[in-house]
Coordinates of C-alpha atoms and ligand atoms in Angstrom, one line a residue:
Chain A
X1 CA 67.4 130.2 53.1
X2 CA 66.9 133.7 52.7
X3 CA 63.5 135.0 51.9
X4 CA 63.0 138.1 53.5
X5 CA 66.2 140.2 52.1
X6 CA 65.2 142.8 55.4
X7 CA 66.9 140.3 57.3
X8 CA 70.1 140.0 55.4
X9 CA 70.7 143.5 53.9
X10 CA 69.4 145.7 57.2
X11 CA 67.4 147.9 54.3
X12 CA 64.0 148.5 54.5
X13 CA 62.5 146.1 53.0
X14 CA 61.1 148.2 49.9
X15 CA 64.7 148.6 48.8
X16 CA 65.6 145.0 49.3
X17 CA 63.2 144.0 46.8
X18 CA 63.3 146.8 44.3
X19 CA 67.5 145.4 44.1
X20 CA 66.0 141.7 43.6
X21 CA 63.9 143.0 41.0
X22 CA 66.8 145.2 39.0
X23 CA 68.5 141.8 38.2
X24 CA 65.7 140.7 36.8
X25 CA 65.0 140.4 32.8
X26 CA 62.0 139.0 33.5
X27 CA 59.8 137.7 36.3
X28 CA 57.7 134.3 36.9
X29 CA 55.1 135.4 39.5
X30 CA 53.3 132.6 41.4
X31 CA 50.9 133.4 43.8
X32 CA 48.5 130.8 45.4
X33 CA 44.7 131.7 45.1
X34 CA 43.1 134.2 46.9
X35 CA 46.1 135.8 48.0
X36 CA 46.7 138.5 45.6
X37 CA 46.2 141.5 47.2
X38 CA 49.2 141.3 49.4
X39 CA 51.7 141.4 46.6
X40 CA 50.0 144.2 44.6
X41 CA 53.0 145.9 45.6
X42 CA 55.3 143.4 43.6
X43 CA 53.6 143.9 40.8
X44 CA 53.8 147.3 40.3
X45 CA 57.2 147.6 41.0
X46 CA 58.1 145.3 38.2
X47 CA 55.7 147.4 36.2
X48 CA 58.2 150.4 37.3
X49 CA 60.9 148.6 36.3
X50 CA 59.6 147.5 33.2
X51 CA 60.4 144.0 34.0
X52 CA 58.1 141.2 31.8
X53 CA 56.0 139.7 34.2
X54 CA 54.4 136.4 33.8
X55 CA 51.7 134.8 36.3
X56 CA 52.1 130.8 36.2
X57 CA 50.7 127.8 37.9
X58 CA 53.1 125.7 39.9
X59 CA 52.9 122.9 37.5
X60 CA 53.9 125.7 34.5
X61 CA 56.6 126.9 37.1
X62 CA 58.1 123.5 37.3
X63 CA 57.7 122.7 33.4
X64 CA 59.6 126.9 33.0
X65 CA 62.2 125.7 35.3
X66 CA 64.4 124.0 32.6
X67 CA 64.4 126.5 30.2
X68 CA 64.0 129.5 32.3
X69 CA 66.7 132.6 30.6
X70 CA 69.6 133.8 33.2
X71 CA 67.9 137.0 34.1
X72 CA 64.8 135.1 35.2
X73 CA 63.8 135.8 38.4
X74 CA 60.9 134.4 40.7
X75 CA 58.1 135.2 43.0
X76 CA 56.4 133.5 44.8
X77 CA 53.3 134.1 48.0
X78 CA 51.5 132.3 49.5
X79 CA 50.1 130.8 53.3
X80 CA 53.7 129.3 55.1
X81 CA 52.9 125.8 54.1
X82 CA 52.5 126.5 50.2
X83 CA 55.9 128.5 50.2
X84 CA 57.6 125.9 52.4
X85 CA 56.6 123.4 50.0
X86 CA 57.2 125.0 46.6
X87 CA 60.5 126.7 47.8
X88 CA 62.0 122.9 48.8
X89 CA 61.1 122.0 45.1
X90 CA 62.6 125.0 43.6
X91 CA 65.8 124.8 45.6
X92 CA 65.7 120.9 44.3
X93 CA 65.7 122.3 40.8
X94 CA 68.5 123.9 41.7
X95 CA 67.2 127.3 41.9
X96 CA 69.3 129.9 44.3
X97 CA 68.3 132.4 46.6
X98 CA 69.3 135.0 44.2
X99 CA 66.6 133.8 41.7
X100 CA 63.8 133.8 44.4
X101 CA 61.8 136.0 46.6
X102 CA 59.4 134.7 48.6
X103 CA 56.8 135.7 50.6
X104 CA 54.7 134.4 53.2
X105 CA 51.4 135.7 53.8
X106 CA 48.9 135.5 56.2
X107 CA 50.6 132.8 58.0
X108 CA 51.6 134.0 61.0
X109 CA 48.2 134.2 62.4
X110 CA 50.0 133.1 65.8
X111 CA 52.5 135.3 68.4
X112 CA 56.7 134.5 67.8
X113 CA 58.3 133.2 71.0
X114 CA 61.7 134.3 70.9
X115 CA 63.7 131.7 71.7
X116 CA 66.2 134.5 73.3
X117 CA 64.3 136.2 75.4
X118 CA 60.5 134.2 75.8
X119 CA 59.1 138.1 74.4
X120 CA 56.0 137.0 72.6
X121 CA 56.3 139.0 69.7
X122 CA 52.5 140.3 68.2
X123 CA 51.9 138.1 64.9
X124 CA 53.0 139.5 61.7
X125 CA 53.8 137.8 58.1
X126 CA 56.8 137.0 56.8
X127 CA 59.4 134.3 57.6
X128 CA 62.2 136.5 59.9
X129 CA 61.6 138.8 62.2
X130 CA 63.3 141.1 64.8
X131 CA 62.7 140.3 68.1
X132 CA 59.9 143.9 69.9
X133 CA 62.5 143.2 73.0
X134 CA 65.5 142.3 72.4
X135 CA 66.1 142.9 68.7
X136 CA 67.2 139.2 68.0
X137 CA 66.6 138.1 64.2
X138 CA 64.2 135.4 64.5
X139 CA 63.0 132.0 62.3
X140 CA 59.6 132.3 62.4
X141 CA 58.7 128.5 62.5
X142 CA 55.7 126.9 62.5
X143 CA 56.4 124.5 65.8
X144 CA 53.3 125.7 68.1
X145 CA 53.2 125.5 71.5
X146 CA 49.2 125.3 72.6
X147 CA 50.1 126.2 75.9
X148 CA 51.7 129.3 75.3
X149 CA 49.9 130.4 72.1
X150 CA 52.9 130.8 70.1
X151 CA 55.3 129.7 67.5
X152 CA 58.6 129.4 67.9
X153 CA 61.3 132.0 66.8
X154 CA 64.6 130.9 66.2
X155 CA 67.4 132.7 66.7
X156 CA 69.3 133.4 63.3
X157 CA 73.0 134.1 62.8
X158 CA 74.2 136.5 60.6
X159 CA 76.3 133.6 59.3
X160 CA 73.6 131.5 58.6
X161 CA 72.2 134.3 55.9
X162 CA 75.5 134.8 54.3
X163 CA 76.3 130.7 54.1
X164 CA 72.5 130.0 53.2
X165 CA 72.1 132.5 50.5
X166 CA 75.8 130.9 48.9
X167 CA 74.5 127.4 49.5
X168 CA 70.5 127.4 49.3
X169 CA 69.2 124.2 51.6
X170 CA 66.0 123.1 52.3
X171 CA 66.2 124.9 55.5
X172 CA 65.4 123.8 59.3
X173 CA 61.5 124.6 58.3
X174 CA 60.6 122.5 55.6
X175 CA 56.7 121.7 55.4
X176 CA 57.4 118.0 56.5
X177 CA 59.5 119.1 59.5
X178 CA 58.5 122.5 61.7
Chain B
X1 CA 86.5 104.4 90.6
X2 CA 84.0 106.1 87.9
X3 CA 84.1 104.6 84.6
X4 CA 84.4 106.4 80.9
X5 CA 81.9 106.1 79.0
X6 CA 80.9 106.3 74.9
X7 CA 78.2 104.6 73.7
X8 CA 79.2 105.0 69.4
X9 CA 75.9 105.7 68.0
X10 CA 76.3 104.3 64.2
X11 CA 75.4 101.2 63.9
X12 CA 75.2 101.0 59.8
X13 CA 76.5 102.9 57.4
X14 CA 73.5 104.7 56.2
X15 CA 71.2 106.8 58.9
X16 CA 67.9 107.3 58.8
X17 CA 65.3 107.6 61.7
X18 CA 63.4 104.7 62.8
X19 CA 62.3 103.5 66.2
X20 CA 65.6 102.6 67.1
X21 CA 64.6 101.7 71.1
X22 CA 65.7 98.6 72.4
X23 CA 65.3 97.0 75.7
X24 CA 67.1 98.5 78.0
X25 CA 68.3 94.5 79.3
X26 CA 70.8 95.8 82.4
X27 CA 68.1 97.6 84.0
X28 CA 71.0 100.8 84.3
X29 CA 69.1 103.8 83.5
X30 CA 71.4 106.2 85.3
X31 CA 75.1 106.3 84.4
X32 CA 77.9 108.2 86.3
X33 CA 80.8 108.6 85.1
X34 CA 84.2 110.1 85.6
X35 CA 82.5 113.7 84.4
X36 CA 80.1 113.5 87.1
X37 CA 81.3 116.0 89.4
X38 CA 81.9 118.4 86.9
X39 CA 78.6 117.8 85.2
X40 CA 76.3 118.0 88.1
X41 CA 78.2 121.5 88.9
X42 CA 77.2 122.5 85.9
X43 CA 73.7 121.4 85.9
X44 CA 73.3 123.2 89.3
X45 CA 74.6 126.7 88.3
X46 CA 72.8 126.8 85.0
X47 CA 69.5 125.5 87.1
X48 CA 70.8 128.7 89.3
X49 CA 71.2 131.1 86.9
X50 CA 68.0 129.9 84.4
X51 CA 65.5 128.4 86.4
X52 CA 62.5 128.9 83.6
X53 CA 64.6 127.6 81.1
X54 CA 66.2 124.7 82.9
X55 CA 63.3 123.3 85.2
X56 CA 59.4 123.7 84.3
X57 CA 56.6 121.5 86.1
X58 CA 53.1 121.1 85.9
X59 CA 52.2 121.3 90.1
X60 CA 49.9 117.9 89.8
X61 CA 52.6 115.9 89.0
X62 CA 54.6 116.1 92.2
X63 CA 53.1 112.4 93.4
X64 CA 54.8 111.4 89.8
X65 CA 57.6 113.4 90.5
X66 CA 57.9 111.5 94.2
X67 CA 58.0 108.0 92.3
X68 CA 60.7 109.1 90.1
X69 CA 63.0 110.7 92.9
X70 CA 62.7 107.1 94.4
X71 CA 63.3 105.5 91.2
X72 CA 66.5 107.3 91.0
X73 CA 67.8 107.3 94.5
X74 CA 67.4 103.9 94.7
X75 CA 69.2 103.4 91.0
X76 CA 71.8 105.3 92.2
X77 CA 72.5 103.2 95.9
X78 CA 71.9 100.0 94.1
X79 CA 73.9 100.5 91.2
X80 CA 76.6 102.7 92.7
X81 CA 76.3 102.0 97.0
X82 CA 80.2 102.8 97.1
X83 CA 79.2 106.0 96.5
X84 CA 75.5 106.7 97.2
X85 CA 73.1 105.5 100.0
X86 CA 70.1 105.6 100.9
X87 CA 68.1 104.4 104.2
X88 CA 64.9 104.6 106.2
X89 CA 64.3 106.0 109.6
X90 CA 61.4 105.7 110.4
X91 CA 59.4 108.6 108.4
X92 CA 62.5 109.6 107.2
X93 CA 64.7 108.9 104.2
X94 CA 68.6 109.9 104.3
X95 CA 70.4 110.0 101.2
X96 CA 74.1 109.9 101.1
X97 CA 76.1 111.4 98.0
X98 CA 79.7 110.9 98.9
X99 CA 80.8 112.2 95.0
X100 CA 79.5 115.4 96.6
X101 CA 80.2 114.9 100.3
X102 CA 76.3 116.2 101.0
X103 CA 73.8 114.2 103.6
X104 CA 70.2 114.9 102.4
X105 CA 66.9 113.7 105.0
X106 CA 63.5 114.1 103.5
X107 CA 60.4 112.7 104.0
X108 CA 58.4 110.4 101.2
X109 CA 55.7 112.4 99.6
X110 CA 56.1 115.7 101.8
X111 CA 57.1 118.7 99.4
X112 CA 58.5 120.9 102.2
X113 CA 61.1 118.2 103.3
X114 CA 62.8 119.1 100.1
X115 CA 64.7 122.3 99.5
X116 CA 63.2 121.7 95.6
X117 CA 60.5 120.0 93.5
X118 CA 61.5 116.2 93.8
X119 CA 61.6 115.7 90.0
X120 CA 64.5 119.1 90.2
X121 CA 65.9 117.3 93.2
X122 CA 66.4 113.8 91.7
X123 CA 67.6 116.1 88.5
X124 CA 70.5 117.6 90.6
X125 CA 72.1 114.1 91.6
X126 CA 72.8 112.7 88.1
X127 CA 74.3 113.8 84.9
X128 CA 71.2 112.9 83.0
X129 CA 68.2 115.2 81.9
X130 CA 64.8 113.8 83.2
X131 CA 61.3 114.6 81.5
X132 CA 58.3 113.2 82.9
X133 CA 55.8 112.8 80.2
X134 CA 52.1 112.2 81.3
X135 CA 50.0 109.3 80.0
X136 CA 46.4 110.4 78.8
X137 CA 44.3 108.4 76.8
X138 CA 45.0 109.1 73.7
X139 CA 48.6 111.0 74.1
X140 CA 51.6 111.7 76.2
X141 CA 52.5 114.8 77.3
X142 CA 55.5 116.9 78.8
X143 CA 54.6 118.2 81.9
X144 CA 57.4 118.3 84.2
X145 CA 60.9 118.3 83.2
X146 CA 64.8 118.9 84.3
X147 CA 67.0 120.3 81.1
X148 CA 70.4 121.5 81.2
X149 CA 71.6 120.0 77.8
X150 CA 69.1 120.3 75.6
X151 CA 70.4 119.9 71.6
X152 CA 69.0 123.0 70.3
X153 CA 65.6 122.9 72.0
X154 CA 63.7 124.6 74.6
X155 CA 61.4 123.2 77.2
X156 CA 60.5 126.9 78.3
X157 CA 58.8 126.2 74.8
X158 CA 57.9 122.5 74.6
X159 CA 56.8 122.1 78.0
X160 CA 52.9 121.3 78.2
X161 CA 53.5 119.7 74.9
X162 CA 51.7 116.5 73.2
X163 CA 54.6 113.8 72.2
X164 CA 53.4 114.7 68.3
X165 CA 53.9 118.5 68.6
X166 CA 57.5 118.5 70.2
X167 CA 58.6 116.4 67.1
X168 CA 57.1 118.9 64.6
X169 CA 60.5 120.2 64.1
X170 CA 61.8 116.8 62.5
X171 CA 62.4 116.4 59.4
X172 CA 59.9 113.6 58.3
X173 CA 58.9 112.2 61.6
X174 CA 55.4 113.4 61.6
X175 CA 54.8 112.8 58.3
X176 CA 55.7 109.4 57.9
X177 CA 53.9 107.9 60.2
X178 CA 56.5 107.2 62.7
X179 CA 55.9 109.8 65.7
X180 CA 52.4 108.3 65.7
X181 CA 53.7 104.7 65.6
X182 CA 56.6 105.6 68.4
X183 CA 53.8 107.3 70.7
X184 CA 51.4 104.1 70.5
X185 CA 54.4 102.1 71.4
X186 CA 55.6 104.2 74.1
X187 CA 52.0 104.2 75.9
X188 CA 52.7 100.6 75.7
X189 CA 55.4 100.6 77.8
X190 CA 55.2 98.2 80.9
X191 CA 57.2 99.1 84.6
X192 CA 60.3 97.0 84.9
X193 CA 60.8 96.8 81.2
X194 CA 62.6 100.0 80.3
X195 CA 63.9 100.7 76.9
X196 CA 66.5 102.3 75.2
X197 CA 68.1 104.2 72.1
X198 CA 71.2 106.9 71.1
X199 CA 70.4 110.1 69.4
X200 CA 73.3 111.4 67.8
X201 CA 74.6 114.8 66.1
X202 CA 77.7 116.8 65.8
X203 CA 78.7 120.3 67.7
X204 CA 81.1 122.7 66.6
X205 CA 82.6 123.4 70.4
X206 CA 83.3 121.4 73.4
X207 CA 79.3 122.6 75.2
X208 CA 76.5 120.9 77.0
X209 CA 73.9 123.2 77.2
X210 CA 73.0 124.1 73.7
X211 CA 69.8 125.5 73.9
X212 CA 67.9 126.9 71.6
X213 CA 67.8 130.2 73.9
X214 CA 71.8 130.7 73.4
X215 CA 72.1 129.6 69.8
X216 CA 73.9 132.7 69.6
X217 CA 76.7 132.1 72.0
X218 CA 77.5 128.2 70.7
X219 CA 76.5 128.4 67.1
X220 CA 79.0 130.8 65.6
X221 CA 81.3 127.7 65.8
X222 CA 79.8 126.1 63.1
X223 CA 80.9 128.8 60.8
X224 CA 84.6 128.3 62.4
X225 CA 85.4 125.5 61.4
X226 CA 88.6 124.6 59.6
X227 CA 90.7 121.9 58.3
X228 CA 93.1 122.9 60.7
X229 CA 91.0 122.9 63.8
X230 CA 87.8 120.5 63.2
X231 CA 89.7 117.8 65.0
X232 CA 89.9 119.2 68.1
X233 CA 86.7 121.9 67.8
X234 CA 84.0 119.1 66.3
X235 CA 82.5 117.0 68.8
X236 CA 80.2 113.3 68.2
X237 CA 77.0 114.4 70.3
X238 CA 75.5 111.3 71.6
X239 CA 72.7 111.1 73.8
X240 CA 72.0 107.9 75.4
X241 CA 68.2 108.1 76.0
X242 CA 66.2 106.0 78.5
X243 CA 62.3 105.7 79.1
X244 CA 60.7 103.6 81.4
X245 CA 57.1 103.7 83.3
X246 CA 56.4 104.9 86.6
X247 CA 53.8 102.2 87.8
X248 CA 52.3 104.2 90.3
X249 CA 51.3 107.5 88.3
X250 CA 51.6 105.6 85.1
X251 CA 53.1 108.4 83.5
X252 CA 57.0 108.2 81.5
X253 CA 60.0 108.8 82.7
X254 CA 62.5 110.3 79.6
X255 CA 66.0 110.3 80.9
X256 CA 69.0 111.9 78.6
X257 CA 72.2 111.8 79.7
X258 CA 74.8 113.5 76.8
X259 CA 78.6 112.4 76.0
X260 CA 80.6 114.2 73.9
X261 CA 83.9 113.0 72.2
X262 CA 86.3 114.9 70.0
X263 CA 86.5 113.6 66.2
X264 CA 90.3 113.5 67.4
X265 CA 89.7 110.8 70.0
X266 CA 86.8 108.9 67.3
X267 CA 89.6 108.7 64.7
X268 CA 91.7 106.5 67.3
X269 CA 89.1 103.9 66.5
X270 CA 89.0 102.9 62.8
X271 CA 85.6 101.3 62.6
X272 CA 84.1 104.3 64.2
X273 CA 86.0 106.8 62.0
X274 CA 84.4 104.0 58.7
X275 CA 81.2 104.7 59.9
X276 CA 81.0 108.4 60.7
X277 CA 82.4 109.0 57.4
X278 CA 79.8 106.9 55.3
X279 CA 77.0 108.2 57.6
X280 CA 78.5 111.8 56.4
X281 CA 78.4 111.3 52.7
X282 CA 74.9 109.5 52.5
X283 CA 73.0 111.9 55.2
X284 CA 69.8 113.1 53.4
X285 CA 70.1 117.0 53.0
X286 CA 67.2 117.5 55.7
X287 CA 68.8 115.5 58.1
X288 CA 72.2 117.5 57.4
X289 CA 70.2 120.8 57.5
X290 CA 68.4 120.1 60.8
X291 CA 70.9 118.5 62.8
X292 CA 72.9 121.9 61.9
X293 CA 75.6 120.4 59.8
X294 CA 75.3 122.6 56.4
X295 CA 78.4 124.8 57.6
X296 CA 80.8 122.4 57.8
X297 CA 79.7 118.9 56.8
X298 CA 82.0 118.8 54.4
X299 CA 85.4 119.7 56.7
X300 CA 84.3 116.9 58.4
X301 CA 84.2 114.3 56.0
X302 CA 87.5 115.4 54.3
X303 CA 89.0 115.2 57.8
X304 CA 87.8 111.8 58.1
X305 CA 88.7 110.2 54.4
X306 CA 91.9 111.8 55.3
X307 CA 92.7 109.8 58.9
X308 CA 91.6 106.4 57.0
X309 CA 93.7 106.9 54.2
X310 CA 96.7 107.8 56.9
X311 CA 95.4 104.3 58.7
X312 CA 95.3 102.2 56.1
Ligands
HEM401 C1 59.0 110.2 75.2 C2 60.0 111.1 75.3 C3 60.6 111.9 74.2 C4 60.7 113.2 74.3 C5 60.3 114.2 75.4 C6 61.4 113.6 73.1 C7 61.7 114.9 72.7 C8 62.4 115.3 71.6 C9 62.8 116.6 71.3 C10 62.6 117.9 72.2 C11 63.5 116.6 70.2 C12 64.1 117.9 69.4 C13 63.0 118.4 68.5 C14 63.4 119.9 68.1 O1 64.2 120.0 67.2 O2 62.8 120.8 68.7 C15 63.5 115.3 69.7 C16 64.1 114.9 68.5 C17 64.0 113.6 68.0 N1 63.3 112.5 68.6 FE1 62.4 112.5 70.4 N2 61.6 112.5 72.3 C18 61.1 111.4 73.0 C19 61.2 110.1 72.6 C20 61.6 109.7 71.3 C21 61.6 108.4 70.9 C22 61.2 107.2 71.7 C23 62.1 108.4 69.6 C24 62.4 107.3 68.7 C25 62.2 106.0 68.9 C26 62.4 109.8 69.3 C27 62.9 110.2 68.1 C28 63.4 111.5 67.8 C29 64.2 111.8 66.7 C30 64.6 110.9 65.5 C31 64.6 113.1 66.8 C32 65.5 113.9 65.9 C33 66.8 113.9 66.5 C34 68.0 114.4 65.6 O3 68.1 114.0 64.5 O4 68.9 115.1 66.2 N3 62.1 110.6 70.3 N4 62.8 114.5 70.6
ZN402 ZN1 63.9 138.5 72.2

């Protein structure tokens, strides 16, 4: 699944979501408690865009998810467990990666092993990253390894982003698995 | 001679993960078959070429790893004496491997009689993987280990790990209950009463070593697969996996030794072919994601309904 569109376009990031957000009639913004601040920046660029924006509750997000309008997109943020979670129940609902943006915040609180090179990448939010060393895209996981104080980073295949994004999966990282 | 060897994983038509382990009643825990030469090349030129990624070892369990190196030398001159010995002289041991044509003399116990740790010794004699797992009181964990064909994990990563935290990545395992339940019954595990169970996947490629460090270089065949090649490219992973205790250090002994057969050669059996194809179609969309099969599950299964429609 494809949450962080830096990974799969090779824009900055910025741009990524500002193209997310110009599909978008409207937008159903989740965000779990206390987190608001870190998508501040969301918010105003729907406000740029003059795109509707509506805050909900996950049980109003699941109720909105039968009648939701094409043109409705979502966000969601949260810690990795809470988007984990709510993005295997959205994908259930049949919801595609085009619909969604995610964000994970906060969550990465531990160093990324990268499975290609054993850099221990500095922590940083958000579920892909590029390898500091060897410029690998990376799954940021949340299988921990005491020893080494890190998570693991899997190594992603550009094919992987263009097949998920077509065929949305609960991906390798569900909340009940990594 | 040296046999063939397949052990078909499926043994219903629906999968799910359960603790599948079941004495191991023969008391074989090492197999070799006729890939052996082949495969312990291998294992010893990746172990050349990746030494972090293929051997890792926490130093206090050399007296464990001694007990296993016996364990398996003496597996392999029991179970296979036209082709491996092993005898005493006095202090010394001397271990024959005529697959190999190499004479090895060591002492029992003494780490500079071995050109290697003993666990990465007894590792280079046999097709099979071999983790040592440590008993504690309340957990097992990985701290020595041999891997050359891992399925898509790393012990660079994993080693130092409790039993619960190098399942993390499974769908479900943790959270129902069962990792806990397998660990209690592993820790339960009495010497001379070994146990074991198949692990199975698929692989797009004909491969051993699929690490998770060179996901790059083996899974780009997922994404070629084709109705025109997927008999030949797409491979039945099984890993026949073995664990039995080491009385003296009372610590585990985790052996995996990895077969692969071509969905070309599985279709020659019709019961096989059945089952793959039914464990296809009803494989819960976790399991499909996280054994890797998303790209081309669905090849597969077309393949298949398509050879039991010809055979019927
Ligand atoms: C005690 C030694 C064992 C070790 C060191 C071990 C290690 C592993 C590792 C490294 C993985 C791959 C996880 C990943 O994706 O990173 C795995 C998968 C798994 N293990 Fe174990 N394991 C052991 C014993 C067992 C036993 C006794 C059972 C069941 C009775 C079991 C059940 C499983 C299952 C169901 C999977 C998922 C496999 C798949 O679907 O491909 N393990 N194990
Ligand atoms: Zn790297």
């Amino acid at each position: 699944m494809m949450r962080n569109r830096t990974a799969a376009g090779g824009g900055t990031r910025k741009d990524n979501l500002w193209a997310f957000l110009q599909c978008a009639h409207s937008l159903l913004f989740l965000c779990q408690d206390g987190q608001q601040e870190s998508c501040s920046a969301v918010l105003q660029m729907a406000s740029d865009l003059q795109i509707a924006v509506r805050t909900v509750t996950v049980e109003e997000l699941k109720n909105e998810l039968g009648s939701a309008k094409i043109g409705t997109r979502l966000y969601v943020c949260g810690d990795y467990q809470f988007v984990r979670g709510l993005e295997n129940v959205l994908f259930s609902f049949g919801i595609t990666n085009e619909e969604l943006w995610s964000d994970v915040t906060g969550a990465t609180v531990h160093p990324v092993l990268c499975a290609g090179c054993y850099h221990r990448n500095d922590p940083v939010a958000g579920s892909y990253i590029h390898c500091e060393m060897c410029g690998r895209m990376l799954e940021v996981s949340n299988h921990y390894s005491k020893k080494l104080d890190a998570v693991m980073g899997y190594i992603v295949l550009p094919e992987q982003l263009v097949f998920k994004s077509e065929e949305p999966q609960p991906s390798r990282t569900t909340p009940e698995g990594r | 001679m040296l046999s063939s060897r397949f052990p078909f994983p499926l043994s219903a038509d629906i999968f799910q993960y359960s603790n599948n382990l079941r004495p191991l009643d023969t008391n074989v825990s090492i197999q070799v078959t006729h890939e052996y030469t082949e495969e312990v090349g291998l294992k010893r030129s990746l172990l050349k070429q990746h030494p972090e990624r293929c051997f890792r070892e926490e130093i206090h369990t050399r007296d464990a790893q001694w007990e296993v190196l016996n364990y398996v030398l003496h597996q392999l001159s029991q179970v296979y004496p036209e082709h491996f010995r092993l005898r005493q002289e006095g202090d010394n041991w001397i271990f024959e491997n005529t697959l190999l044509g190499e004479e090895v003399h060591f002492r029992d116990l003494d780490n500079d009689s071995l050109s290697c740790a003993p666990l990465d010794f007894a590792g280079r004699q046999v097709q099979e993987d071999l983790i040592l797992l440590t008993q504690y009181d309340d957990k097992l964990v990985l701290e020595a280990g041999q891997l050359c064909f891992p399925g898509n994990w790393s012990l660079y990563f994993d080693f130092g790990m409790p039993f619960m935290d190098i399942h993390t990545p499974v769908p479900g395992l943790i959270d129902d209950g069962l990792a806990a339940k397998i660990e209690r019954f592993l820790m339960r595990v009495e010497s001379g009463k070994p146990w074991t169970r198949l692990n199975w996947s698929l692989n797009a490629g004909r491969r051993l070593d699929t690490s998770a460090e060179t996901f790059d270089e083996w899974g780009p065949y997922r994404y070629r697969v084709t109705e025109d090649n997927v008999g030949h490219l797409v491979h039945l992973r099984v890993e026949e996996q073995n664990l039995m205790r080491m009385p003296r250090s009372n610590s585990l002994l985790f052996t995996i030794h990895t077969y692969l057969m071509p969905l070309h050669e599985i279709t020659q059996n019709q019961t096989w072919t059945n089952r793959l194809y039914r464990v296809l179609c009803t494989l819960s969309p976790k399991l499909v994601e996280y054994k890797g099969l998303s790209a081309y599950r669905d090849v597969v299964v077309e393949y298949l309904a398509k050879e039991l429609r010809v055979n019927t």
